[in-house]
XYZ file of C-alpha atoms in Angstrom:
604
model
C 19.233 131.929 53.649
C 21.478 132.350 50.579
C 25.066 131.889 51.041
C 27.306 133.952 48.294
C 31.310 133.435 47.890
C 33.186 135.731 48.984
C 36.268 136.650 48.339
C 37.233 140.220 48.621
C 39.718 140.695 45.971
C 37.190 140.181 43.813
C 34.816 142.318 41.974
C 32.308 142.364 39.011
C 31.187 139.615 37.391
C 34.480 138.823 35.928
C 38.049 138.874 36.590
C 41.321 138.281 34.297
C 43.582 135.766 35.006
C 46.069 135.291 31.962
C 44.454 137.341 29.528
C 41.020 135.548 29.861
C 38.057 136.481 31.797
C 37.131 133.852 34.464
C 33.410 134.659 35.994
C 33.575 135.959 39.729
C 32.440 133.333 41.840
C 31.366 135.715 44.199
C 28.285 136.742 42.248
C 26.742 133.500 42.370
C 25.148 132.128 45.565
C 26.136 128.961 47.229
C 22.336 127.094 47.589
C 21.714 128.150 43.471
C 24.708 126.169 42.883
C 23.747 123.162 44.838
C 20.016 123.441 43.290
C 21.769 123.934 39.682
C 24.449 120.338 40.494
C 20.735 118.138 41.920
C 19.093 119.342 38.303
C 22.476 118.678 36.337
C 22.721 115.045 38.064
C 19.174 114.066 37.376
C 19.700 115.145 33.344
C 22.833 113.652 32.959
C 22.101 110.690 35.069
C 18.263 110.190 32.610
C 21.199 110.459 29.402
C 23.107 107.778 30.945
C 26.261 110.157 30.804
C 27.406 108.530 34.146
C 30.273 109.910 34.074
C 28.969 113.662 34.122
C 26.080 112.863 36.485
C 28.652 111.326 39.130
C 30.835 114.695 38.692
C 27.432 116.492 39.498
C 26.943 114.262 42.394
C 30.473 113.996 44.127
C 30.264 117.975 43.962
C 26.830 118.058 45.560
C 27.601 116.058 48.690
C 30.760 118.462 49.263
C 28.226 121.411 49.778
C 26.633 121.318 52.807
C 24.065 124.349 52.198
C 20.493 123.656 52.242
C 18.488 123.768 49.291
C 14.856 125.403 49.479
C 12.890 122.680 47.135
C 11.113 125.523 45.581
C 14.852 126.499 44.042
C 15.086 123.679 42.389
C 14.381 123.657 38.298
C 11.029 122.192 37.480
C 11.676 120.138 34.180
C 9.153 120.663 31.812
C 9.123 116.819 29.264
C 8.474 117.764 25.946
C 5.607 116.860 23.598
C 5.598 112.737 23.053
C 8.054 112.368 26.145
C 5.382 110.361 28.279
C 3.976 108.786 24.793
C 6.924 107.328 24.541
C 8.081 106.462 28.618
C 8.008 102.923 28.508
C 10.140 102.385 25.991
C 12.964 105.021 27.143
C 12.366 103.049 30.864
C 13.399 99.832 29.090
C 16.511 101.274 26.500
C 17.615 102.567 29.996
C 17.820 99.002 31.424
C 19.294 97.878 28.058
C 22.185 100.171 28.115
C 22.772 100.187 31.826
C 23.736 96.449 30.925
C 25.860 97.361 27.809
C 23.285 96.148 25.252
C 23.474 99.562 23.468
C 21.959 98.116 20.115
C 19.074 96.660 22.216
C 18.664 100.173 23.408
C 18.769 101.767 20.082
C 16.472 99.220 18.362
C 13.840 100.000 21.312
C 13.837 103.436 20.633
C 14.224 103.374 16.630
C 10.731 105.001 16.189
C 11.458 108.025 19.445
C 11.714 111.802 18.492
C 11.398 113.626 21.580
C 14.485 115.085 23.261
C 15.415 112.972 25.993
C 14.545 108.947 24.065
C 15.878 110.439 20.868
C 19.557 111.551 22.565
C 19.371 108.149 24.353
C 18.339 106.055 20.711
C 21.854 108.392 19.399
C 23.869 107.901 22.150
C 23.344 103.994 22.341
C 24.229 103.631 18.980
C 27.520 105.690 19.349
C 28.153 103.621 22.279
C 27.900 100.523 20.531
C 29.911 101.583 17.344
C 32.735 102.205 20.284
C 32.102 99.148 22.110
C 32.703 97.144 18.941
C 35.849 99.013 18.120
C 37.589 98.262 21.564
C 36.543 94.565 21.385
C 37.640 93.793 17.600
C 41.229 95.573 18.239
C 43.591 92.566 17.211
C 46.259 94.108 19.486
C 46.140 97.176 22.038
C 50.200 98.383 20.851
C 49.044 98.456 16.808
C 46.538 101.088 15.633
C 47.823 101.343 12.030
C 44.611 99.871 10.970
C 42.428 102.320 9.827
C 38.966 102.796 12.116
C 35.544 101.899 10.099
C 33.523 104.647 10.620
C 30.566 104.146 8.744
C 28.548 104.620 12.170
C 30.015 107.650 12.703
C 29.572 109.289 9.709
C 25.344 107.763 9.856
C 25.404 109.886 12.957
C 26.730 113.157 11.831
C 23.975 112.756 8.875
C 21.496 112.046 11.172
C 22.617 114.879 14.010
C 22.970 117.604 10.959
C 20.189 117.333 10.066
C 18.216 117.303 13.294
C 20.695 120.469 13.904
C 19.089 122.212 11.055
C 15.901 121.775 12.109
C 14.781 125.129 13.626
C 11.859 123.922 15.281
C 12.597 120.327 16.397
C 16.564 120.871 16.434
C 18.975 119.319 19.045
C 19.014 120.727 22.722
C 22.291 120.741 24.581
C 22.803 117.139 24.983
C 22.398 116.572 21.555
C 24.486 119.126 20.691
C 27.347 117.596 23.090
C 26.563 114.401 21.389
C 27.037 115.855 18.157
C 30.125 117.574 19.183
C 32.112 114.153 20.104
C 30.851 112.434 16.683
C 32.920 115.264 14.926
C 35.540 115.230 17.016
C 36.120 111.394 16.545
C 35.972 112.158 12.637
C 38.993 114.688 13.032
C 36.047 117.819 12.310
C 37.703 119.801 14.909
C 36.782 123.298 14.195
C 33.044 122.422 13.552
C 33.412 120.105 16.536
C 34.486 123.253 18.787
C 31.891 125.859 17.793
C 29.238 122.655 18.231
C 30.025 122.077 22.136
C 30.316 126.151 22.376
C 26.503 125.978 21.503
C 25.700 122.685 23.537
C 27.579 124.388 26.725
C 25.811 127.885 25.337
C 22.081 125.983 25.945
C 22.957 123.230 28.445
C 26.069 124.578 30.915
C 25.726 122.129 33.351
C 26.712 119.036 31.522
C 30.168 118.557 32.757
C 30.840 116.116 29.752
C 30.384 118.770 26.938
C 32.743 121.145 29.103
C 35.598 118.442 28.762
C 35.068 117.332 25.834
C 35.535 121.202 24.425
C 38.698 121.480 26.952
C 40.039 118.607 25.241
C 39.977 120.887 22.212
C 41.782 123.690 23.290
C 45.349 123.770 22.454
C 46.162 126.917 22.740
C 45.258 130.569 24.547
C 44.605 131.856 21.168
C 41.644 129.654 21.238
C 40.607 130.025 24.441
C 40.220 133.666 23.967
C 38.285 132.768 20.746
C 35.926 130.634 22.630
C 32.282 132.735 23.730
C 31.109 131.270 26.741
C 28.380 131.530 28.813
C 29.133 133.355 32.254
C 28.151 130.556 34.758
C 29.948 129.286 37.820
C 30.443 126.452 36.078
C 32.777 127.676 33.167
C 35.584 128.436 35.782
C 36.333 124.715 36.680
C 36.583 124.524 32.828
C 38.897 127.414 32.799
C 40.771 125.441 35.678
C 41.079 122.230 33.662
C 42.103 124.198 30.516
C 44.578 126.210 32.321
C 46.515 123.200 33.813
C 46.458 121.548 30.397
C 47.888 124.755 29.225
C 50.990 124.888 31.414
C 49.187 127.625 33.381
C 49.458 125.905 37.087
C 49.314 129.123 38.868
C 46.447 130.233 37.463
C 44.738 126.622 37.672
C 45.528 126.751 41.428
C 43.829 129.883 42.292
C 40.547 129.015 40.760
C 40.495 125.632 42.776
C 41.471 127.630 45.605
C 39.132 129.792 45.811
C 36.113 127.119 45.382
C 37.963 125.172 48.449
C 37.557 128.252 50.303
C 34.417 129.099 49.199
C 32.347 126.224 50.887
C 33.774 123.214 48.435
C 36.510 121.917 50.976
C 35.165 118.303 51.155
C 35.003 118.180 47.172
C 37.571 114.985 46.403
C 37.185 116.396 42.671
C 38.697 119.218 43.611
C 41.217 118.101 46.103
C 42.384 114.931 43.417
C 42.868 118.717 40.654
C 44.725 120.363 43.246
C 47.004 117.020 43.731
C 47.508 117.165 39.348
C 48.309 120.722 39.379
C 50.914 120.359 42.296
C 52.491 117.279 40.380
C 52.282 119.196 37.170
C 54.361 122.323 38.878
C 56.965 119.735 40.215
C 56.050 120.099 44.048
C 56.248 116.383 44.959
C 56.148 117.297 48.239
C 53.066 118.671 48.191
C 51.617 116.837 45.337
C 51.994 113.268 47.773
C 50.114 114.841 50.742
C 47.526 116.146 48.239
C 47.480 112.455 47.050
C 47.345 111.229 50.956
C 44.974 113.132 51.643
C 42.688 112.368 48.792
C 42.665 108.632 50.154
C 41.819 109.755 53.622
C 38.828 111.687 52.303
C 38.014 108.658 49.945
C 39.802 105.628 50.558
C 38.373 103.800 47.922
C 38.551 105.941 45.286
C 40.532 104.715 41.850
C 40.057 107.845 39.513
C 43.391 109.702 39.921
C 45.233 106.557 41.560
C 46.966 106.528 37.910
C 48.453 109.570 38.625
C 49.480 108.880 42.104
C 51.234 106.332 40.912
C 53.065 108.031 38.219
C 54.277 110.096 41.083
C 55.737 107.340 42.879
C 57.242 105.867 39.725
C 58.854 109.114 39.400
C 60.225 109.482 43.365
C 61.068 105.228 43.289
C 59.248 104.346 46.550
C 58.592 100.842 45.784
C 56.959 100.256 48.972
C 54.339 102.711 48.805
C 53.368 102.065 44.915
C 52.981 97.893 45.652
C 50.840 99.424 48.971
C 48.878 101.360 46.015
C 48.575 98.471 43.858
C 47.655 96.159 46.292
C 44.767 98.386 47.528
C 43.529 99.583 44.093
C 43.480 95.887 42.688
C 41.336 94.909 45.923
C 38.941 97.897 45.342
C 38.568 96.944 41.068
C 41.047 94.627 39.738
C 39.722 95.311 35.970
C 39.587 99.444 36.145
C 42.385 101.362 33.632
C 43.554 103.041 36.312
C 44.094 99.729 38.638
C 45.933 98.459 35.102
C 47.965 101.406 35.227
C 48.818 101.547 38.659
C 50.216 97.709 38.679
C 52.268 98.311 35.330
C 54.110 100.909 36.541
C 55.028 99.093 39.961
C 56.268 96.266 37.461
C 58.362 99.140 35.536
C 59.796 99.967 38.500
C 61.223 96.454 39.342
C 62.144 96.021 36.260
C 59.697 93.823 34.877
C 59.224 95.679 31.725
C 56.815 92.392 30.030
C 54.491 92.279 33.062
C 54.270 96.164 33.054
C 52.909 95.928 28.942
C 51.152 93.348 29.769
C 48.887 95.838 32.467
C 48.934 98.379 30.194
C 47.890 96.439 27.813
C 45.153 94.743 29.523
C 43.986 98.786 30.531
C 44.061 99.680 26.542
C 41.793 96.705 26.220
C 39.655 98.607 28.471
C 39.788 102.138 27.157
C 41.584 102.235 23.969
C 41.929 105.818 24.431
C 43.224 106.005 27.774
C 46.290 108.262 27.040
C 48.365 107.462 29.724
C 48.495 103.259 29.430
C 49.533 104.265 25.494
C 52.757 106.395 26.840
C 53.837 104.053 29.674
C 53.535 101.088 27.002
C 55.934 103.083 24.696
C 58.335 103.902 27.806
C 58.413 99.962 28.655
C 58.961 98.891 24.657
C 62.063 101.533 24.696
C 63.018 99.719 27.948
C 63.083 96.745 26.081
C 65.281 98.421 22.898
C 61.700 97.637 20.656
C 61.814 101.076 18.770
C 59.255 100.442 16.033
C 56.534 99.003 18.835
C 57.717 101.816 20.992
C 57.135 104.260 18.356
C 53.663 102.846 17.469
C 52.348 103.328 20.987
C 53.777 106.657 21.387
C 51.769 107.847 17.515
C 48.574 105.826 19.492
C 48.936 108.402 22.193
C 49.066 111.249 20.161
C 46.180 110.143 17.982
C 43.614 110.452 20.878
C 45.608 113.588 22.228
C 48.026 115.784 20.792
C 48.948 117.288 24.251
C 50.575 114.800 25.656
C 54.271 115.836 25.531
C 55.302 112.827 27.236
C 54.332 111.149 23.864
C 56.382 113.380 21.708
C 59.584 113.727 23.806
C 58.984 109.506 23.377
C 58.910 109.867 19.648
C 62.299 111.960 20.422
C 64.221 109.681 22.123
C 63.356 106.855 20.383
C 64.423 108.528 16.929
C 67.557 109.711 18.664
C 68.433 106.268 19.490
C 68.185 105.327 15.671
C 70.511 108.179 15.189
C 68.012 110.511 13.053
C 68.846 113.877 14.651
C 66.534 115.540 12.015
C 63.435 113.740 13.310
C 64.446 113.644 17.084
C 64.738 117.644 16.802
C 61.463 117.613 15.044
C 59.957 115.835 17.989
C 61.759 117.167 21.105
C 60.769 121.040 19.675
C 57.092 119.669 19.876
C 57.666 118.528 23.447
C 59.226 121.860 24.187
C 56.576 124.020 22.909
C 54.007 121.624 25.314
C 55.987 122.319 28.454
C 58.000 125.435 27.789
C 59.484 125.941 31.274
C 60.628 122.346 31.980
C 64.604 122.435 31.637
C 64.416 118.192 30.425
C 62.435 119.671 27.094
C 65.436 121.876 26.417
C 68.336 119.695 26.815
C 67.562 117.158 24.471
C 66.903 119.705 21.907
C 70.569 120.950 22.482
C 71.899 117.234 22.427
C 70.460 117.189 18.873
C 71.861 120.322 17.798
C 74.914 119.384 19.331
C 75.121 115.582 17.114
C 74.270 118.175 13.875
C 77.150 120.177 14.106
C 74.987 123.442 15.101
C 76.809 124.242 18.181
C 75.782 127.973 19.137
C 72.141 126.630 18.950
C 73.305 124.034 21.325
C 74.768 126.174 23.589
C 72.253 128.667 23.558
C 69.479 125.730 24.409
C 71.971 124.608 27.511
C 71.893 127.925 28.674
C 68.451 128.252 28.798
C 68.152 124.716 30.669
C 69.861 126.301 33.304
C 67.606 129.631 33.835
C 64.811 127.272 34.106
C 66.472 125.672 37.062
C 67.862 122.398 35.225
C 66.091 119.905 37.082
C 68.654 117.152 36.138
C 71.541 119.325 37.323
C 73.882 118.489 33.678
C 73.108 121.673 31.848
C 76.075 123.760 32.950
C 78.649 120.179 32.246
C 77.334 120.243 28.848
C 77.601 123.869 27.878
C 81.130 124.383 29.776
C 81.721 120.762 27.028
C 80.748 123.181 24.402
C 82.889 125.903 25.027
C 85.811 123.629 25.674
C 84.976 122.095 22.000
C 84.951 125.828 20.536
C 87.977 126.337 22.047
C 86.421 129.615 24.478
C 88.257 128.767 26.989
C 87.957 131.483 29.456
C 83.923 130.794 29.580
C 84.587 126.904 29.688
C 86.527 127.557 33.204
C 83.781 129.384 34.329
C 81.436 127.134 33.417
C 82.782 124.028 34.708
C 83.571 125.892 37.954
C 80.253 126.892 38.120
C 79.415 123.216 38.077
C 81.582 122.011 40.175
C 80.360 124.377 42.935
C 76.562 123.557 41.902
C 77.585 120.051 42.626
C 79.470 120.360 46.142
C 77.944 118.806 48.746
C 74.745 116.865 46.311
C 74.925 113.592 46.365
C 74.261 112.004 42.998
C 76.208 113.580 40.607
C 78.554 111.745 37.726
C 81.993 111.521 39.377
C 83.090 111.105 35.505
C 81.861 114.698 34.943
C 83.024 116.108 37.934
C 86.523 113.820 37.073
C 86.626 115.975 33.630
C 85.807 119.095 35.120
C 88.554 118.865 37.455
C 90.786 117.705 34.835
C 89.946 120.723 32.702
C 90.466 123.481 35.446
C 93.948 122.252 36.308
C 95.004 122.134 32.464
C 93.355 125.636 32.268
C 95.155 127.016 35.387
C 97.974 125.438 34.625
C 98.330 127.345 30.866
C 97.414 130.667 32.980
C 100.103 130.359 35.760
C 96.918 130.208 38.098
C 99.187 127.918 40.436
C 97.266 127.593 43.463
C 94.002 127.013 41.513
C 95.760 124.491 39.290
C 97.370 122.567 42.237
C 93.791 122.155 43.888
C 91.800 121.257 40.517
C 94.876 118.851 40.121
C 94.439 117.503 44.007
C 91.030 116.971 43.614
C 91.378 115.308 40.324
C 93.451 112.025 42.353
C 90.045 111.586 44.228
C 88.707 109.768 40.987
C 89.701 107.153 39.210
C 89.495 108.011 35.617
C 91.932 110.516 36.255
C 94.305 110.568 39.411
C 97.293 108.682 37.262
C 97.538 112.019 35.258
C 97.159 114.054 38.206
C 100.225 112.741 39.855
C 102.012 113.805 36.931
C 100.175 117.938 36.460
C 101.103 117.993 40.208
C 104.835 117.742 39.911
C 104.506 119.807 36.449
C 102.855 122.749 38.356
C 105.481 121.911 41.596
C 108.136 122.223 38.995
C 106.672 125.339 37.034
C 105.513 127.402 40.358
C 107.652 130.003 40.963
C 109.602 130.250 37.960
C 106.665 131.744 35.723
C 104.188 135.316 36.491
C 100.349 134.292 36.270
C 98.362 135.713 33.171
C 94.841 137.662 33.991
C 92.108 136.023 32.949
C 89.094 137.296 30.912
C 85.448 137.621 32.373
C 83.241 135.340 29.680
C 80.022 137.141 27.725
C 77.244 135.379 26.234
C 74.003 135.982 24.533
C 71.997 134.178 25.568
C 69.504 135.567 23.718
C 67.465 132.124 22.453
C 66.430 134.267 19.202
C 69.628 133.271 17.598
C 68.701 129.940 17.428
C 67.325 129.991 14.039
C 63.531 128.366 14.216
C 63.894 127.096 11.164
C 65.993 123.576 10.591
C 68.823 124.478 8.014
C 69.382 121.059 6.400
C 64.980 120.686 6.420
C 63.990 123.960 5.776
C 61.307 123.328 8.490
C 60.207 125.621 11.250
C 58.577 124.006 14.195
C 54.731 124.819 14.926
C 56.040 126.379 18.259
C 59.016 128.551 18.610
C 60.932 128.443 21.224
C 59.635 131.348 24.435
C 62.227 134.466 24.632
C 64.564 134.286 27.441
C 66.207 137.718 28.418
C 69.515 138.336 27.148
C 71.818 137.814 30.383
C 75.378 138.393 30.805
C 76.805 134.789 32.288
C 79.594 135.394 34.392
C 80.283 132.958 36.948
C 83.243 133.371 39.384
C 85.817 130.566 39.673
């Protein structure tokens, strides 16, 4: 019996979901899927793209649907395939064991599909194999790659390409794809995996290697994609890169309700996406469980951990690390996971020294090039830190945390120019996180451009201002431009946004105190002066003075009639922030997203 999808808001074969069309799951049927994942594991698997096969795989054992045998795809070998068997049986063996120029030289004299991929591939895999190993030191890439082998390979692969009748099938293509991507071909890498995806949409590899490509929504829209079940877990991926959460969500959703619940792939994305949105809550017992479903998984651990980094619970990372380094001391993510329970004691050295030891792994996992930089800036080593954090960025422009890095380590050198540079970058990546605005108005703050400042404060705040300093610093501002009517307000409106929160800087709430009862004071405001004043002997840096405003207003109240006080208006409009930098003449790639003009009045 075939099972469909269903899910009744739903209909047609597509739907939109931010201005992109997203295939309606409900059209395909639950057993073809399962049929499509067993012929999808068996090709990737014969490729040796592991990684892809065990995606195939994981997903398979999730569906519990039966699978008629006469569903499944027949493969039909091309011409010289069994000609040339025993040899592909052998370069199999070779590179299962990581002798990927054993592999190749087997199959130097192959042309059908499957040993010729496999004679490609292992020579790619070697090229990379020798890169990692010769790297003199995992926190310096400023020596230029040799790509000689890289470039044979695009030769080779072009030409094959070109070849009408004995051109590349979707593997190739895929491996094609990745060869120009490493040589910085992007464009001609993108329409490349389009085709390999186009022909061959069930290797999982060429669909992340494209989303890897996709920066924008521009060129997602651009993108002409096959309509297959398949393409909306890309969509999913793509959309959480993109800062499109909600979106990402739904589509793993509605596979979890559609007969994927026991998918750990899809349970560890839903975990991301939660993390990504800021629900910790929800994003740990995602993460817990994950572990109960598959206690000895290590993909995603890295991520876990970041998460308990973030919320400090030392107990429950050194549990993590503990547990990952008894299931594979030597994995990236293991690596990861114990570096950043050393970061959080402190031990900045150990922690480089595990991430480190993961980049001598995978010299392009991302997230071991970030921490590294983090640790370095720890330890006040700005030109290492900056070194790891242009690493990062080389295998992934994405990664924000790499340029807000870049920011603060420039700030710290005092080069506002560059820091702005860096921190817009950062914004543009993660547009509705409030910590990507406030730096940018701390730098236009240090360059004298204070209404740009302000406005970028202001903005902080609509986005919910995680960090809870936005409103100090702006109500700073208009105490500096002397607008004192809308620096009351604002530093009231602090004040109450702190009461009762633990955590907050008793030296900010100390000046905002201190500023109210001056403020009152001027404005005959005598019971609101006396209690800023009163308040203001509760901290040290300033209950001396306050002795003395409290006998000043004691001596004053009475004798003088209070003066009204003027509601504050602001634009905060954040198109008057010029997008272009006035002392560089250089706009940033990504302007800054409109907020609505609002009218701030807060009430003291």
């Amino acid at each position: 019996m075939m099972i469909p999808f269903h899910h009744s808001a739903l209909c047609g074969a597509y739907f939109k979901m931010a201005d992109i069309q997203v295939p309606n799951l409900s059209t395909f049927e639950l057993s073809q899927i399962k049929a499509d994942l067993i012929f999808a594991q068996k090709e990737c698997y014969d490729r040796r793209l592991i990684h892809a096969a065990k995606w195939s795989a994981e997903i398979l054992r999730a569906i519990e649907t039966t699978v008629d045998t006469k569903d499944l795809a027949q493969v039909e070998e091309d011409a010289g395939y069994w000609e040339e068997y025993d040899a592909f049986t052998l370069a199999k063996c070779y590179f299962d064991l990581q002798e990927y120029d054993r592999a190749h030289h087997v199959l130097k004299s192959c042309k059908s599909q499957k040993p010729y991929f496999l004679r490609m591939y292992s020579l790619y895999m070697a090229d990379q194999k020798k890169k990692a190993d010769n790297m003199p030191d995992s926190n310096d890439r400023s020596e230029p790659l040799k790509n000689e082998v890289l470039k044979t390979l695009q030769t080779e692969l072009a030409e094959k390409c070109s070849n009408n009748k004995k051109g590349l099938d979707g593997f190739g293509l895929y491996l094609y794809g990745i060869v120009l991507a490493k040589l910085e071909l992007k464009q001609m890498a993108t329409q490349i995996l389009v085709d390999s995806v186009t022909k061959e949409p069930l290797n999982w590899a060429a669909w992340m290697e494209l989303a890897r490509l996709v920066t924008d929504k521009e060129t997602l829209r651009s993108l002409h994609l096959p309509n297959h079940w398949i393409k909306s877990l890309f969509l999913a991926k793509v959309f959480s890169e993109l800062q499109l959460q909600e979106e990402a969500l739904t589509i793993y959703r509605t596979f979890m309700r559609g007969g994927f619940c026991d998918s750990s792939y899809l349970v560890a994305q839903i975990a991301v996406t939660y993390q990504d949105m800021k629900d910790f809550v929800m994003a740990v017992a995602t993460f817990h469980h994950l572990q109960v479903m598959d206690p000895y998984r290590i993909e995603n651990m890295d991520t876990f951990s970041n998460l308990l980094f973030m919320q400090e619970k030392k107990e429950e990372l050194a549990h993590l690390a503990h547990k990952c380094c008894s299931v594979n001391k030597y994995s990236v993510e293991t690596c990861c996971v114990i570096g950043n329970y050393y970061s959080l004691r402190s031990q900045h050295e150990k922690a480089i020294l595990y991430f480190q030891r993961a980049l001598k792994l995978n010299a392009n996992y991302i997230s071991a090039w970030t921490l590294m930089g983090h640790e370095f800036m720890e330890l006040k080593n700005t030109s290492a830190a900056i070194q790891a954090y242009r690493s990062a960025l080389e295998v992934d422009e994405r990664d924000y945390r790499a340029w807000f890095g870049l920011g603060q380590t420039y700030e710290i050198l005092k080069m506002p120019s560059y820091s702005l540079y860096y921190y817009r970058r950062a914004q543009s990546l993660r547009p509705n996180d409030s910590r990507m605005v406030i730096p940018l108005g701390e730098c236009y703050q240090k360059m004298d451009r204070l209404q740009e400042a302000k406005k970028c404060f202001w903005k902080a705040h609509c986005l919910g201002d995680v960090e809870e300093i936005a409103l100090f610093k702006l109500a700073n501002l208009f105490a500096v431009l002397e607008e004192k009517d809308q620096a009351c307000q604002a530093y009231t409106e602090y004040i109450n946004q702190a009461d009762g929160v633990h955590g907050h800087n008793y030296e900010d709430l100390s000046r905002s105190y201190w500023y109210l009862a001056n403020y009152h004071l001027e404005h005959k405001n005598w019971d609101e002066a006396y209690g800023a004043a009163q308040k203001c002997t509760e901290f040290a840096q300033t209950r001396e003075q306050a002795k003395g405003l409290l006998r000043t207003i004691q001596t004053r109240r009475g004798q003088e009639t209070p003066c009204a006080m003027t509601s504050m208006q602001i634009d905060s409009s954040i198109d008057s922030i010029p997008q272009t930098d006035q002392s560089t003449n250089e706009s940033p790639r990504r302007p800054f997203d409109r907020v609505t003009p609002v009218n701030l009045k807060f009430t003291p």
